[in-house]
Amino acid sequence: MLEVRNLSKSFGGLKAVTDATLDVAEGSIVGLLGPNGAGKTTCFTMIAGFTKPDEGSVRFKGQDITGLAPHRICALGMIRTFQIVQPFAGLTVQENIAVGAYLHHHNRHEAMSVARDVGKRLGMGGMLDRPASSLTIAGRKRLELARALATGAKLLLLDEVMAGLIPSEISEIVGIIRQIRDEGHTFLMIEHVMQAVMSLAETAYVLNQGKMIAHGPPRELVRDPSVVEAYLGHGAATRLQEAHHA
Amino acid sequence: MKSQSIGQIALAAAAVAYLIGVYFASSPVWMGFTINALVIAVIAMSWNITGGFGGLSSFGHAALFGTGAYASAVLQVNYGVSAWIGFAAGILAGAAMGAFIGALAFRYGLRGSYFALVTLAFAEVLRICASSFAFTGGGSGLQLKLAPGLANLQFADRTVVYTALLVVVAAVMALTALIKYSRFGAYLIAVRENEDAARALGIDTYRIKVQAMAISGAFGGLAGVLYLQLWLFIDSTVVYGSGISIEALIGPIIGGAGTVWGPLLGTLGLHLLGEGAKHLLPNAPGLNFVLYAVVLICALRFLPQGLVGLAGKIGASKKKKESGDA
Ligand SMILES: Nc1ncnc2c1ncn2[C@@H]1O[C@H](COP(=O)(O)OP(=O)(O)OP(=O)(O)O)[C@@H](O)[C@H]1O
Ligand SMILES: [Mg+2]
């Protein structure tokens, strides 16, 4: 469904992403992992059209969408959420979701009713009339997801929707994402919460210092020495191994 | 969707009562004063579309006002075109000018104070142009021939003028309400609240902003044409002057930017205040502008949502109050 080939992006002298390649099959949940500053969000901004890659290409449903404007990419059915949540603070929760729903429902009544349905499906039924600015962080993360879903997009790029949540909230959102996938959606998700990645993603890619260093099933990745070292520093893998044997 | 609070209904009712009361005041001064305020209310409603709903604060709405007034005046004076066609042309010219300024400013990603400065610059350049060219009457402006009659959109009877203006104001407010509760309005508000999120959700933010400028331009052009038909005379220092630009933004900010009633309430309130001050201290010309400045500063500091927002806190339904706290 999504084919990303050899994406690169530098900011001034800093190579944020170098030669990143990844694939997302329709109906799957794919993780994108990596330590802080690895270039994960930068990958998303390039895939979703917010920044033009210096090199490389992005194909969505077989169509080359490299450098297309975000709103066109969204209309084709792919949408990103933001790591730093971006609610429309002055609007209610339902109105926020309706902004997404307006993409394919031009009439206010319809858009608001789609928004209500989506909100309820994500367990936000009780807060539809509250201003978005009054939501807790968990509520805001959920609102990001709800708004994205309301656009009717089939491929959702989620940027750390579980960051800052407590375990019970995480397991709730894991359940919601699984349910949405079963209804026919595809996910590419940046996530630091390993427990969530393990239980949701069939495959994951690991980015470190802008380069893809590994990909495969998450269970195998956590045992991959190069991945462990990316997170814990050079030599960490062998030290862990020794500690394990001792 | 959202129910109005008792305070907001009372505020709107007070404005309507005042506007009806003017008919019975049997004072030509009151009516003349309110007629002026209503013309200004229309340019305030024009500003409200971009500045209120879209968060695109212009400091040069005189560019739209003046363009509407001059387009109609030039056609009528130089080409003998009928006032009705001039009326329509003024609205169209305002819309075209709005779209042009918007297309240029937003193409280069201008926002915030940069956008405000560019609109101000446009108004100034247009003012200088209008005072230099012969076909715009140069420094002496343009004068319409006095010829009362429906065909010329001139009315000798002040009550007729007043009634016509009330109809226009009601129509512009109805259009504003339509916009507010439409897809376009939701997109415009989304652009104001968070442009990146809006883009992600499939909104062509450039197009929405330019369209908003065009609509605002149409309302602004309309206000200019109303001014022309009322005074039968325009000159560049007034219709392209910064006084108009300031009046365009101050009413909505005080009344409640991004609301349907805000521009009317703010403009009426300010003009009443200014008029009252004039009567109390008749020897202090320009006092009303000092007062406006003080009120504006207080509104920005204490009334972020203007009068409408303040009234919204009075007698709000419980559900709304809960959500309004945050
Ligand atoms: N617009 C920008 N201008 C300059 N540098 C940037 C910009 N965006 C990102 N960077 C830099 O690029 C690198 C990758 O950033 P990115 O946000 O993609 O990392 P990330 O993997 O999402 O990290 P995190 O887990 O902290 O969210 C960082 O060093 C960051 O400082
Ligand atoms: Mg990130």
Coordinates of C-alpha atoms and ligand atoms in Angstrom, one line a residue:
Chain A
M1 CA 0.0 0.0 0.0
L2 CA 2.9 2.3 0.9
E3 CA 6.3 2.1 -0.7
V4 CA 9.0 4.4 0.6
R5 CA 12.2 4.3 -1.3
N6 CA 15.6 5.8 -0.3
L7 CA 14.2 8.9 1.4
S8 CA 16.8 11.5 2.5
K9 CA 16.5 14.8 4.2
S10 CA 19.1 17.2 5.6
F11 CA 18.5 20.3 7.7
G12 CA 21.5 22.5 7.0
G13 CA 24.4 20.2 7.8
L14 CA 22.4 17.7 9.8
K15 CA 21.4 14.6 8.0
A16 CA 18.1 13.9 9.6
V17 CA 17.2 10.9 7.4
T18 CA 19.4 9.0 5.0
D19 CA 18.3 6.5 2.4
A20 CA 15.3 5.3 4.4
T21 CA 13.2 2.5 2.7
L22 CA 10.1 0.9 4.1
D23 CA 7.0 -0.9 3.0
V24 CA 3.5 -1.1 4.5
A25 CA 1.2 -3.8 3.3
E26 CA -2.6 -3.2 3.2
G27 CA -4.3 -4.2 6.4
S28 CA -1.1 -4.5 8.4
I29 CA 0.2 -2.6 11.4
V30 CA 3.9 -1.6 11.0
G31 CA 6.0 0.0 13.7
L32 CA 8.7 2.6 13.2
L33 CA 11.1 2.5 16.1
G34 CA 14.2 4.3 17.0
P35 CA 15.8 6.4 19.8
N36 CA 15.1 10.1 20.2
G37 CA 16.2 12.3 17.3
A38 CA 16.5 9.2 15.0
G39 CA 14.5 10.9 12.3
K40 CA 11.2 9.1 12.7
T41 CA 9.0 12.2 12.7
T42 CA 11.0 13.6 9.8
C43 CA 10.1 10.5 7.8
F44 CA 6.4 11.1 8.5
T45 CA 6.6 14.7 7.4
M46 CA 8.1 13.6 4.1
I47 CA 5.7 10.8 3.5
A48 CA 2.7 12.9 4.3
G49 CA 3.8 15.8 2.1
F50 CA 4.7 18.4 4.8
T51 CA 8.4 18.6 3.7
K52 CA 9.9 17.7 0.3
P53 CA 12.5 14.9 0.6
D54 CA 15.9 15.8 -0.8
E55 CA 16.0 12.4 -2.5
G56 CA 13.9 9.3 -2.8
S57 CA 10.3 8.6 -3.6
V58 CA 7.0 7.7 -1.9
R59 CA 4.3 5.6 -3.6
F60 CA 0.8 5.2 -2.2
K61 CA -1.6 2.7 -3.7
G62 CA 0.8 2.4 -6.7
Q63 CA 0.8 6.2 -7.3
D64 CA 3.9 8.4 -7.0
I65 CA 3.0 11.0 -4.4
T66 CA 6.5 12.4 -3.7
G67 CA 6.2 16.1 -3.0
L68 CA 2.4 16.2 -3.3
A69 CA 0.7 18.7 -0.9
P70 CA -0.6 17.2 2.4
H71 CA -4.2 17.9 1.6
R72 CA -4.0 16.0 -1.7
I73 CA -2.3 13.1 0.0
C74 CA -5.1 13.1 2.6
A75 CA -7.7 13.1 -0.1
L76 CA -6.0 10.0 -1.6
G77 CA -6.5 8.3 1.8
M78 CA -3.3 8.7 3.8
I79 CA -3.1 10.9 6.9
R80 CA -0.6 11.6 9.6
T81 CA -1.2 12.6 13.3
F82 CA 1.1 14.9 15.2
Q83 CA 3.5 13.8 18.0
I84 CA 2.8 17.1 19.7
V85 CA -1.0 17.1 19.6
Q86 CA -2.6 19.9 17.6
P87 CA -6.3 20.2 18.6
F88 CA -8.4 23.1 17.3
A89 CA -8.5 24.5 20.8
G90 CA -11.5 26.8 20.3
L91 CA -13.8 24.1 19.0
T92 CA -15.6 21.3 20.8
V93 CA -14.4 17.7 20.5
Q94 CA -17.2 16.9 18.0
E95 CA -16.5 20.0 15.9
N96 CA -12.8 19.0 15.9
I97 CA -13.7 15.6 14.5
A98 CA -16.1 17.1 12.1
V99 CA -13.3 19.1 10.4
G100 CA -11.9 15.7 9.4
A101 CA -15.3 14.4 8.4
Y102 CA -16.0 17.4 6.1
L103 CA -13.4 16.0 3.7
H104 CA -16.0 13.7 2.2
H105 CA -19.2 15.0 3.8
H106 CA -19.8 18.5 2.6
N107 CA -23.0 19.0 4.6
R108 CA -22.8 20.1 8.2
H109 CA -25.4 17.8 9.5
E110 CA -23.7 14.8 7.9
A111 CA -20.3 15.8 9.0
M112 CA -21.4 16.3 12.6
S113 CA -23.2 13.0 12.7
V114 CA -20.1 11.2 11.2
A115 CA -18.1 13.0 13.9
R116 CA -20.4 11.7 16.6
D117 CA -20.1 8.1 15.4
V118 CA -16.4 8.2 15.2
G119 CA -16.1 9.9 18.6
K120 CA -18.3 7.2 20.1
R121 CA -16.3 4.4 18.5
L122 CA -13.2 5.8 20.1
G123 CA -14.9 6.0 23.5
M124 CA -15.2 9.8 23.4
G125 CA -19.1 9.8 23.5
G126 CA -19.2 11.6 26.8
M127 CA -17.0 14.5 25.9
L128 CA -18.3 15.4 22.4
D129 CA -19.5 18.8 23.6
R130 CA -16.5 19.7 25.6
P131 CA -14.0 22.2 24.2
A132 CA -10.9 20.4 22.9
S133 CA -8.8 22.6 25.1
S134 CA -10.3 20.9 28.2
L135 CA -9.1 17.4 27.3
T136 CA -6.4 15.6 29.2
I137 CA -3.3 14.4 27.3
A138 CA -5.0 11.0 26.8
G139 CA -8.1 12.7 25.4
R140 CA -6.1 14.8 23.0
K141 CA -4.2 11.8 21.7
R142 CA -7.5 10.1 21.1
L143 CA -8.8 13.2 19.4
E144 CA -5.9 13.2 17.0
L145 CA -6.8 9.6 16.1
A146 CA -10.5 10.4 15.8
R147 CA -10.0 13.4 13.6
A148 CA -7.7 11.4 11.3
L149 CA -10.2 8.5 11.1
A150 CA -13.1 10.8 10.3
T151 CA -11.4 11.9 7.1
G152 CA -12.0 8.4 5.8
A153 CA -8.3 7.8 5.3
K154 CA -7.3 4.2 5.0
L155 CA -3.7 4.5 5.9
L156 CA -2.9 6.2 9.2
L157 CA 0.5 7.4 10.2
L158 CA 0.4 7.7 14.0
D159 CA 3.2 9.6 15.7
E160 CA 3.5 8.4 19.3
V161 CA -0.2 8.3 20.1
M162 CA 0.7 6.5 23.4
A163 CA 3.4 8.8 24.7
G164 CA 2.5 10.2 28.1
L165 CA -0.4 7.7 28.7
I166 CA -0.7 5.5 31.8
P167 CA -0.8 1.7 31.3
S168 CA -4.6 1.4 31.5
E169 CA -5.0 4.1 28.8
I170 CA -2.4 2.4 26.7
S171 CA -4.1 -0.9 26.7
E172 CA -7.4 0.8 25.9
I173 CA -5.9 2.5 22.8
V174 CA -4.2 -0.7 21.8
G175 CA -7.6 -2.3 21.7
I176 CA -9.0 0.6 19.7
I177 CA -6.3 0.5 17.1
R178 CA -6.7 -3.3 16.7
Q179 CA -10.4 -2.8 16.2
I180 CA -9.9 -0.1 13.7
R181 CA -7.4 -2.3 11.8
D182 CA -9.9 -5.1 11.7
E183 CA -12.4 -2.7 10.1
G184 CA -10.1 -2.3 7.2
H185 CA -7.5 0.3 8.1
T186 CA -3.7 0.1 7.8
F187 CA -1.2 1.7 10.3
L188 CA 2.3 2.9 10.3
M189 CA 3.1 3.9 13.8
I190 CA 6.0 5.6 15.6
E191 CA 6.0 4.2 19.1
H192 CA 8.3 4.1 22.0
V193 CA 6.0 2.0 24.1
M194 CA 7.5 -1.4 23.3
Q195 CA 4.7 -3.4 24.9
A196 CA 2.2 -1.8 22.5
V197 CA 4.5 -2.4 19.5
M198 CA 5.0 -6.0 20.5
S199 CA 1.3 -6.7 20.7
L200 CA 0.1 -4.7 17.7
A201 CA 2.8 -4.7 15.0
E202 CA 3.6 -7.6 12.7
T203 CA 6.7 -5.9 11.5
A204 CA 8.7 -2.9 12.6
Y205 CA 11.6 -0.8 11.2
V206 CA 14.3 0.6 13.3
L207 CA 15.8 4.0 12.5
N208 CA 19.0 5.2 14.1
Q209 CA 20.7 8.5 13.3
G210 CA 18.6 8.7 10.2
K211 CA 19.4 5.3 8.8
M212 CA 17.3 2.1 8.8
I213 CA 19.3 -0.3 10.7
A214 CA 16.9 -3.3 11.0
H215 CA 13.5 -4.5 10.2
G216 CA 11.5 -7.6 11.1
P217 CA 9.0 -8.9 13.6
P218 CA 9.3 -6.8 16.8
R219 CA 10.1 -9.9 19.0
E220 CA 13.2 -10.5 17.0
L221 CA 14.2 -6.9 16.8
V222 CA 14.5 -6.5 20.5
R223 CA 17.1 -9.3 20.5
D224 CA 19.0 -7.8 17.5
P225 CA 22.4 -6.5 18.9
S226 CA 22.4 -3.5 16.5
V227 CA 19.0 -2.4 17.8
V228 CA 20.0 -2.8 21.4
E229 CA 23.1 -0.8 20.8
A230 CA 21.2 1.9 19.1
Y231 CA 19.1 2.4 22.2
L232 CA 21.7 1.7 24.9
G233 CA 25.0 2.6 23.3
H234 CA 27.9 0.9 21.7
G235 CA 28.9 -2.4 23.4
A236 CA 25.6 -2.6 25.3
A237 CA 24.6 -5.8 23.5
T238 CA 27.6 -7.8 24.6
R239 CA 27.4 -6.4 28.1
L240 CA 23.8 -7.5 28.3
Q241 CA 24.7 -10.9 27.0
E242 CA 27.5 -11.3 29.6
A243 CA 25.2 -10.2 32.4
H244 CA 22.6 -12.7 31.2
H245 CA 25.1 -15.6 31.3
A246 CA 26.7 -14.6 34.6
Chain B
M1 CA -25.6 23.7 17.3
K2 CA -24.4 25.4 20.4
S3 CA -27.3 27.1 22.2
Q4 CA -27.0 30.8 23.0
S5 CA -26.8 31.9 26.6
I6 CA -29.4 34.2 28.1
G7 CA -26.8 37.0 28.2
Q8 CA -26.1 36.7 24.5
I9 CA -29.8 36.7 23.7
A10 CA -30.3 39.8 25.9
L11 CA -27.4 41.6 24.2
A12 CA -28.7 40.9 20.7
A13 CA -32.2 41.9 21.9
A14 CA -30.8 45.2 23.2
A15 CA -29.2 46.0 19.9
V16 CA -32.4 45.1 18.0
A17 CA -34.5 47.2 20.4
Y18 CA -32.1 50.2 19.9
L19 CA -32.3 49.8 16.1
I20 CA -36.1 49.8 16.2
G21 CA -36.2 52.6 18.8
V22 CA -34.3 54.8 16.3
Y23 CA -37.6 54.9 14.2
F24 CA -39.5 56.3 17.1
A25 CA -36.8 58.7 18.4
S26 CA -38.0 61.3 15.9
S27 CA -34.6 62.8 16.0
P28 CA -32.7 63.2 12.7
V29 CA -29.5 63.3 14.6
W30 CA -30.0 59.8 16.1
M31 CA -30.9 58.4 12.8
G32 CA -28.1 60.0 11.0
F33 CA -25.7 58.8 13.6
T34 CA -27.0 55.3 13.5
I35 CA -26.9 55.3 9.7
N36 CA -23.2 56.0 9.8
A37 CA -22.6 53.3 12.4
L38 CA -24.4 50.7 10.2
V39 CA -22.1 51.5 7.2
I40 CA -19.1 51.0 9.5
A41 CA -20.7 47.8 10.9
V42 CA -20.7 46.4 7.4
I43 CA -16.9 46.9 7.0
A44 CA -16.6 45.4 10.5
M45 CA -18.4 42.4 9.3
S46 CA -16.1 42.2 6.3
W47 CA -13.1 42.2 8.7
N48 CA -14.8 39.6 10.8
I49 CA -14.7 37.0 8.0
T50 CA -10.9 37.0 7.7
G51 CA -9.9 38.4 11.0
G52 CA -12.5 36.8 13.2
F53 CA -13.1 33.4 11.7
G54 CA -9.8 33.0 9.8
G55 CA -7.5 34.6 12.3
L56 CA -6.0 36.7 9.4
S57 CA -5.8 40.1 11.0
S58 CA -5.8 42.8 8.4
F59 CA -4.7 46.3 9.1
G60 CA -5.8 47.6 5.7
H61 CA -9.4 46.8 5.2
A62 CA -9.7 50.3 3.7
A63 CA -8.2 48.7 0.6
L64 CA -11.4 46.8 0.1
F65 CA -13.7 49.6 1.2
G66 CA -12.1 52.2 -1.0
T67 CA -11.9 49.8 -4.0
G68 CA -15.7 49.2 -3.8
A69 CA -16.5 52.9 -3.4
Y70 CA -14.1 54.0 -6.2
A71 CA -15.2 51.2 -8.6
S72 CA -18.8 52.3 -8.4
A73 CA -18.0 56.0 -8.4
V74 CA -15.7 55.8 -11.4
L75 CA -18.3 53.9 -13.4
Q76 CA -21.1 56.3 -12.5
V77 CA -19.2 59.5 -12.9
N78 CA -16.9 58.8 -15.9
Y79 CA -19.1 56.3 -17.8
G80 CA -22.6 57.2 -16.8
V81 CA -23.3 53.7 -15.7
S82 CA -26.4 53.2 -13.5
A83 CA -26.0 53.2 -9.7
W84 CA -27.3 49.6 -9.5
I85 CA -24.6 48.3 -11.9
G86 CA -22.1 50.4 -10.0
F87 CA -23.3 48.8 -6.8
A88 CA -22.7 45.3 -8.2
A89 CA -19.4 46.4 -9.7
G90 CA -18.3 47.8 -6.3
I91 CA -18.9 44.5 -4.6
L92 CA -17.1 42.5 -7.3
A93 CA -14.2 44.9 -7.4
G94 CA -13.9 44.5 -3.6
A95 CA -13.9 40.8 -3.9
A96 CA -11.3 40.9 -6.7
M97 CA -9.1 43.1 -4.6
G98 CA -9.5 40.9 -1.6
A99 CA -8.6 37.8 -3.6
F100 CA -5.6 39.6 -5.2
I101 CA -4.2 40.7 -1.9
G102 CA -4.8 37.3 -0.4
A103 CA -3.3 35.4 -3.3
L104 CA -0.2 37.5 -3.2
A105 CA 0.3 37.5 0.6
F106 CA -0.6 33.9 1.2
R107 CA 1.5 32.7 -1.8
Y108 CA 4.5 33.9 0.2
G109 CA 3.2 32.4 3.4
L110 CA 2.7 35.7 5.2
R111 CA 0.8 35.6 8.4
G112 CA 0.4 37.5 11.7
S113 CA 1.9 40.9 11.7
Y114 CA 3.4 40.5 8.3
F115 CA 0.0 40.0 6.8
A116 CA -1.3 43.0 8.7
L117 CA 1.6 45.1 7.4
V118 CA 1.1 44.0 3.8
T119 CA -2.6 44.8 3.9
L120 CA -1.8 48.2 5.4
A121 CA 0.7 48.8 2.6
F122 CA -1.9 47.9 0.0
A123 CA -4.4 50.4 1.4
E124 CA -1.7 53.1 1.4
V125 CA -0.6 52.4 -2.2
L126 CA -4.2 52.5 -3.3
R127 CA -4.8 55.7 -1.5
I128 CA -1.8 57.3 -3.2
C129 CA -2.9 56.0 -6.6
A130 CA -6.5 57.2 -6.2
S131 CA -5.2 60.7 -5.3
S132 CA -2.9 60.8 -8.3
F133 CA -4.9 59.6 -11.3
A134 CA -7.3 61.9 -13.2
F135 CA -9.9 59.2 -13.7
T136 CA -10.3 58.8 -9.9
G137 CA -10.7 62.5 -9.5
G138 CA -7.2 63.0 -8.1
G139 CA -6.9 64.9 -4.9
S140 CA -10.4 66.4 -5.1
G141 CA -12.2 63.0 -5.2
L142 CA -15.4 62.1 -7.0
Q143 CA -18.8 63.5 -6.6
L144 CA -22.0 61.8 -7.7
K145 CA -24.8 63.9 -9.1
L146 CA -27.6 64.5 -6.6
A147 CA -30.6 62.7 -8.2
P148 CA -32.8 61.0 -5.6
G149 CA -34.8 58.0 -6.8
L150 CA -34.7 54.3 -6.6
A151 CA -33.0 54.1 -10.0
N152 CA -30.1 56.0 -8.7
L153 CA -30.0 54.4 -5.3
Q154 CA -30.4 57.8 -3.6
F155 CA -33.1 58.5 -1.2
A156 CA -34.2 61.9 0.1
D157 CA -36.0 60.3 3.0
R158 CA -33.7 59.3 5.8
T159 CA -36.1 56.7 7.1
V160 CA -35.9 54.9 3.7
V161 CA -32.1 55.0 3.8
Y162 CA -32.1 53.7 7.3
T163 CA -34.5 50.8 6.5
A164 CA -32.5 49.9 3.4
L165 CA -29.3 49.8 5.5
L166 CA -31.0 47.6 8.1
V167 CA -32.0 45.2 5.4
V168 CA -28.4 45.1 4.1
V169 CA -26.9 44.6 7.6
A170 CA -29.4 41.8 8.3
A171 CA -28.5 40.1 5.0
V172 CA -24.7 40.3 5.7
M173 CA -25.3 38.9 9.1
A174 CA -27.4 36.1 7.7
L175 CA -24.6 35.3 5.2
T176 CA -22.1 35.4 8.0
A177 CA -24.2 32.8 10.0
L178 CA -24.4 30.7 6.8
I179 CA -20.6 30.8 6.5
K180 CA -20.0 30.1 10.1
Y181 CA -22.1 26.9 10.0
S182 CA -20.9 25.7 6.7
R183 CA -18.0 23.4 5.6
F184 CA -16.1 26.5 4.5
G185 CA -16.6 28.2 7.8
A186 CA -15.4 25.1 9.7
Y187 CA -12.3 25.0 7.5
L188 CA -11.6 28.7 8.0
I189 CA -11.9 28.3 11.8
A190 CA -9.6 25.2 11.6
V191 CA -7.1 27.3 9.7
R192 CA -7.2 29.9 12.4
E193 CA -6.9 27.4 15.2
N194 CA -4.1 25.3 13.7
E195 CA -2.9 25.5 10.2
D196 CA -0.7 22.4 10.2
A197 CA -3.5 20.2 11.6
A198 CA -5.9 21.7 9.0
R199 CA -3.5 20.8 6.2
A200 CA -3.1 17.2 7.5
L201 CA -6.9 16.9 7.6
G202 CA -7.1 17.5 3.8
I203 CA -7.7 21.3 3.8
D204 CA -6.2 23.3 1.0
T205 CA -5.4 26.1 3.4
Y206 CA -4.1 28.5 0.7
R207 CA -7.4 28.2 -1.2
I208 CA -9.5 28.7 1.9
K209 CA -7.6 31.8 2.9
V210 CA -7.9 33.4 -0.5
Q211 CA -11.6 32.6 -0.7
A212 CA -12.0 34.2 2.7
M213 CA -10.3 37.3 1.5
A214 CA -12.6 37.3 -1.6
I215 CA -15.7 37.1 0.6
S216 CA -14.4 39.7 3.0
G217 CA -13.6 41.8 -0.1
A218 CA -17.2 41.5 -1.3
F219 CA -18.5 42.7 2.1
G220 CA -15.9 45.4 2.2
G221 CA -16.7 46.6 -1.3
L222 CA -20.4 46.6 -0.3
A223 CA -19.6 48.8 2.7
G224 CA -17.7 51.2 0.4
V225 CA -20.6 51.4 -2.1
L226 CA -23.0 52.1 0.8
Y227 CA -20.8 54.9 1.9
L228 CA -20.7 56.4 -1.6
Q229 CA -24.5 56.2 -2.1
L230 CA -24.9 57.8 1.3
W231 CA -22.5 60.8 0.9
L232 CA -22.4 61.0 -2.9
F233 CA -18.8 62.0 -2.5
I234 CA -15.6 60.1 -1.9
D235 CA -12.0 61.1 -1.7
S236 CA -8.9 58.9 -1.2
T237 CA -8.0 60.1 2.3
V238 CA -11.3 58.9 3.7
V239 CA -12.2 55.8 1.8
Y240 CA -8.6 54.5 1.6
G241 CA -7.7 56.0 4.9
S242 CA -6.4 54.2 8.0
G243 CA -9.5 55.5 9.9
I244 CA -11.6 53.0 8.0
S245 CA -9.0 50.2 8.5
I246 CA -9.1 50.8 12.3
E247 CA -12.9 51.0 12.5
A248 CA -13.0 47.7 10.6
L249 CA -11.1 45.8 13.2
I250 CA -12.0 47.6 16.4
G251 CA -15.7 46.8 16.3
P252 CA -15.4 43.0 15.8
I253 CA -12.6 42.8 18.5
I254 CA -14.7 44.6 21.0
G255 CA -18.0 43.0 20.0
G256 CA -16.6 39.5 19.6
A257 CA -14.4 38.4 16.7
G258 CA -15.6 35.3 14.9
T259 CA -19.2 35.7 16.0
V260 CA -22.2 36.7 14.0
W261 CA -23.4 39.6 16.2
G262 CA -20.0 40.8 17.4
P263 CA -19.2 43.3 14.7
L264 CA -22.6 45.0 14.9
L265 CA -22.6 45.1 18.7
G266 CA -19.0 46.4 18.9
T267 CA -19.6 49.0 16.3
L268 CA -22.8 50.3 17.8
G269 CA -21.4 50.3 21.3
L270 CA -18.3 52.2 20.2
H271 CA -20.1 54.8 18.2
L272 CA -22.6 55.4 21.1
L273 CA -19.6 55.8 23.4
G274 CA -17.9 58.2 21.0
E275 CA -21.1 60.2 20.4
G276 CA -21.7 60.4 24.2
A277 CA -18.2 61.7 24.7
K278 CA -18.6 64.3 22.0
H279 CA -21.7 65.6 23.8
L280 CA -20.1 65.7 27.2
L281 CA -16.8 67.3 26.0
P282 CA -17.7 69.1 22.8
N283 CA -14.4 71.0 22.5
A284 CA -12.2 67.9 22.3
P285 CA -12.2 66.7 18.7
G286 CA -10.6 63.3 18.2
L287 CA -11.6 62.3 21.7
N288 CA -13.6 59.4 20.4
F289 CA -10.4 57.9 18.9
V290 CA -8.7 58.2 22.3
L291 CA -11.7 56.5 23.8
Y292 CA -11.6 53.8 21.2
A293 CA -8.0 53.1 22.0
V294 CA -8.7 52.8 25.7
V295 CA -11.7 50.5 25.1
L296 CA -9.7 48.4 22.6
I297 CA -6.9 47.9 25.1
C298 CA -9.3 47.0 27.9
A299 CA -11.1 44.6 25.5
L300 CA -7.9 42.9 24.5
R301 CA -6.8 42.6 28.1
F302 CA -10.1 41.6 29.8
L303 CA -12.5 40.4 27.1
P304 CA -10.7 38.0 24.8
Q305 CA -14.0 37.0 23.3
G306 CA -15.5 40.5 23.3
L307 CA -18.9 41.5 24.4
V308 CA -20.5 38.4 23.0
G309 CA -18.0 36.2 24.9
L310 CA -18.7 38.2 28.1
A311 CA -22.5 37.9 27.7
G312 CA -22.0 34.2 27.0
K313 CA -21.0 33.7 30.6
I314 CA -24.2 35.1 31.8
G315 CA -27.0 32.6 32.2
A316 CA -25.2 29.9 30.1
S317 CA -26.9 26.5 30.1
K318 CA -25.3 24.2 32.6
K319 CA -23.8 21.9 30.0
K320 CA -22.1 24.8 28.4
K321 CA -20.9 26.3 31.6
E322 CA -19.1 23.1 32.5
S323 CA -17.3 23.1 29.2
G324 CA -16.8 26.8 29.3
D325 CA -14.7 26.7 32.5
A326 CA -11.5 25.4 30.8
Ligands
LIG1 N1 12.6 21.5 10.8 C1 13.8 21.1 11.3 N2 14.9 21.9 11.2 C2 16.1 21.5 11.7 N3 16.3 20.3 12.3 C3 15.3 19.4 12.4 C4 14.0 19.8 11.9 N4 13.1 18.7 12.2 C5 13.9 17.8 12.8 N5 15.2 18.2 12.9 C6 16.3 17.4 13.5 O1 16.3 16.2 12.8 C7 16.6 15.1 13.7 C8 15.5 14.1 13.6 O2 14.3 14.6 14.2 P1 13.0 13.9 14.3 O3 12.0 14.8 14.9 O4 12.6 13.3 13.0 O5 13.3 12.7 15.3 P2 12.4 11.6 16.0 O6 13.0 10.3 15.6 O7 11.0 11.8 15.6 O8 12.7 11.9 17.5 P3 11.7 11.8 18.8 O9 11.6 10.4 19.2 O10 12.4 12.6 19.8 O11 10.4 12.3 18.4 C9 16.8 15.8 15.0 O12 18.2 15.9 15.3 C10 16.1 17.1 14.9 O13 16.7 18.0 15.8
MG2 MG 9.3 12.4 16.7

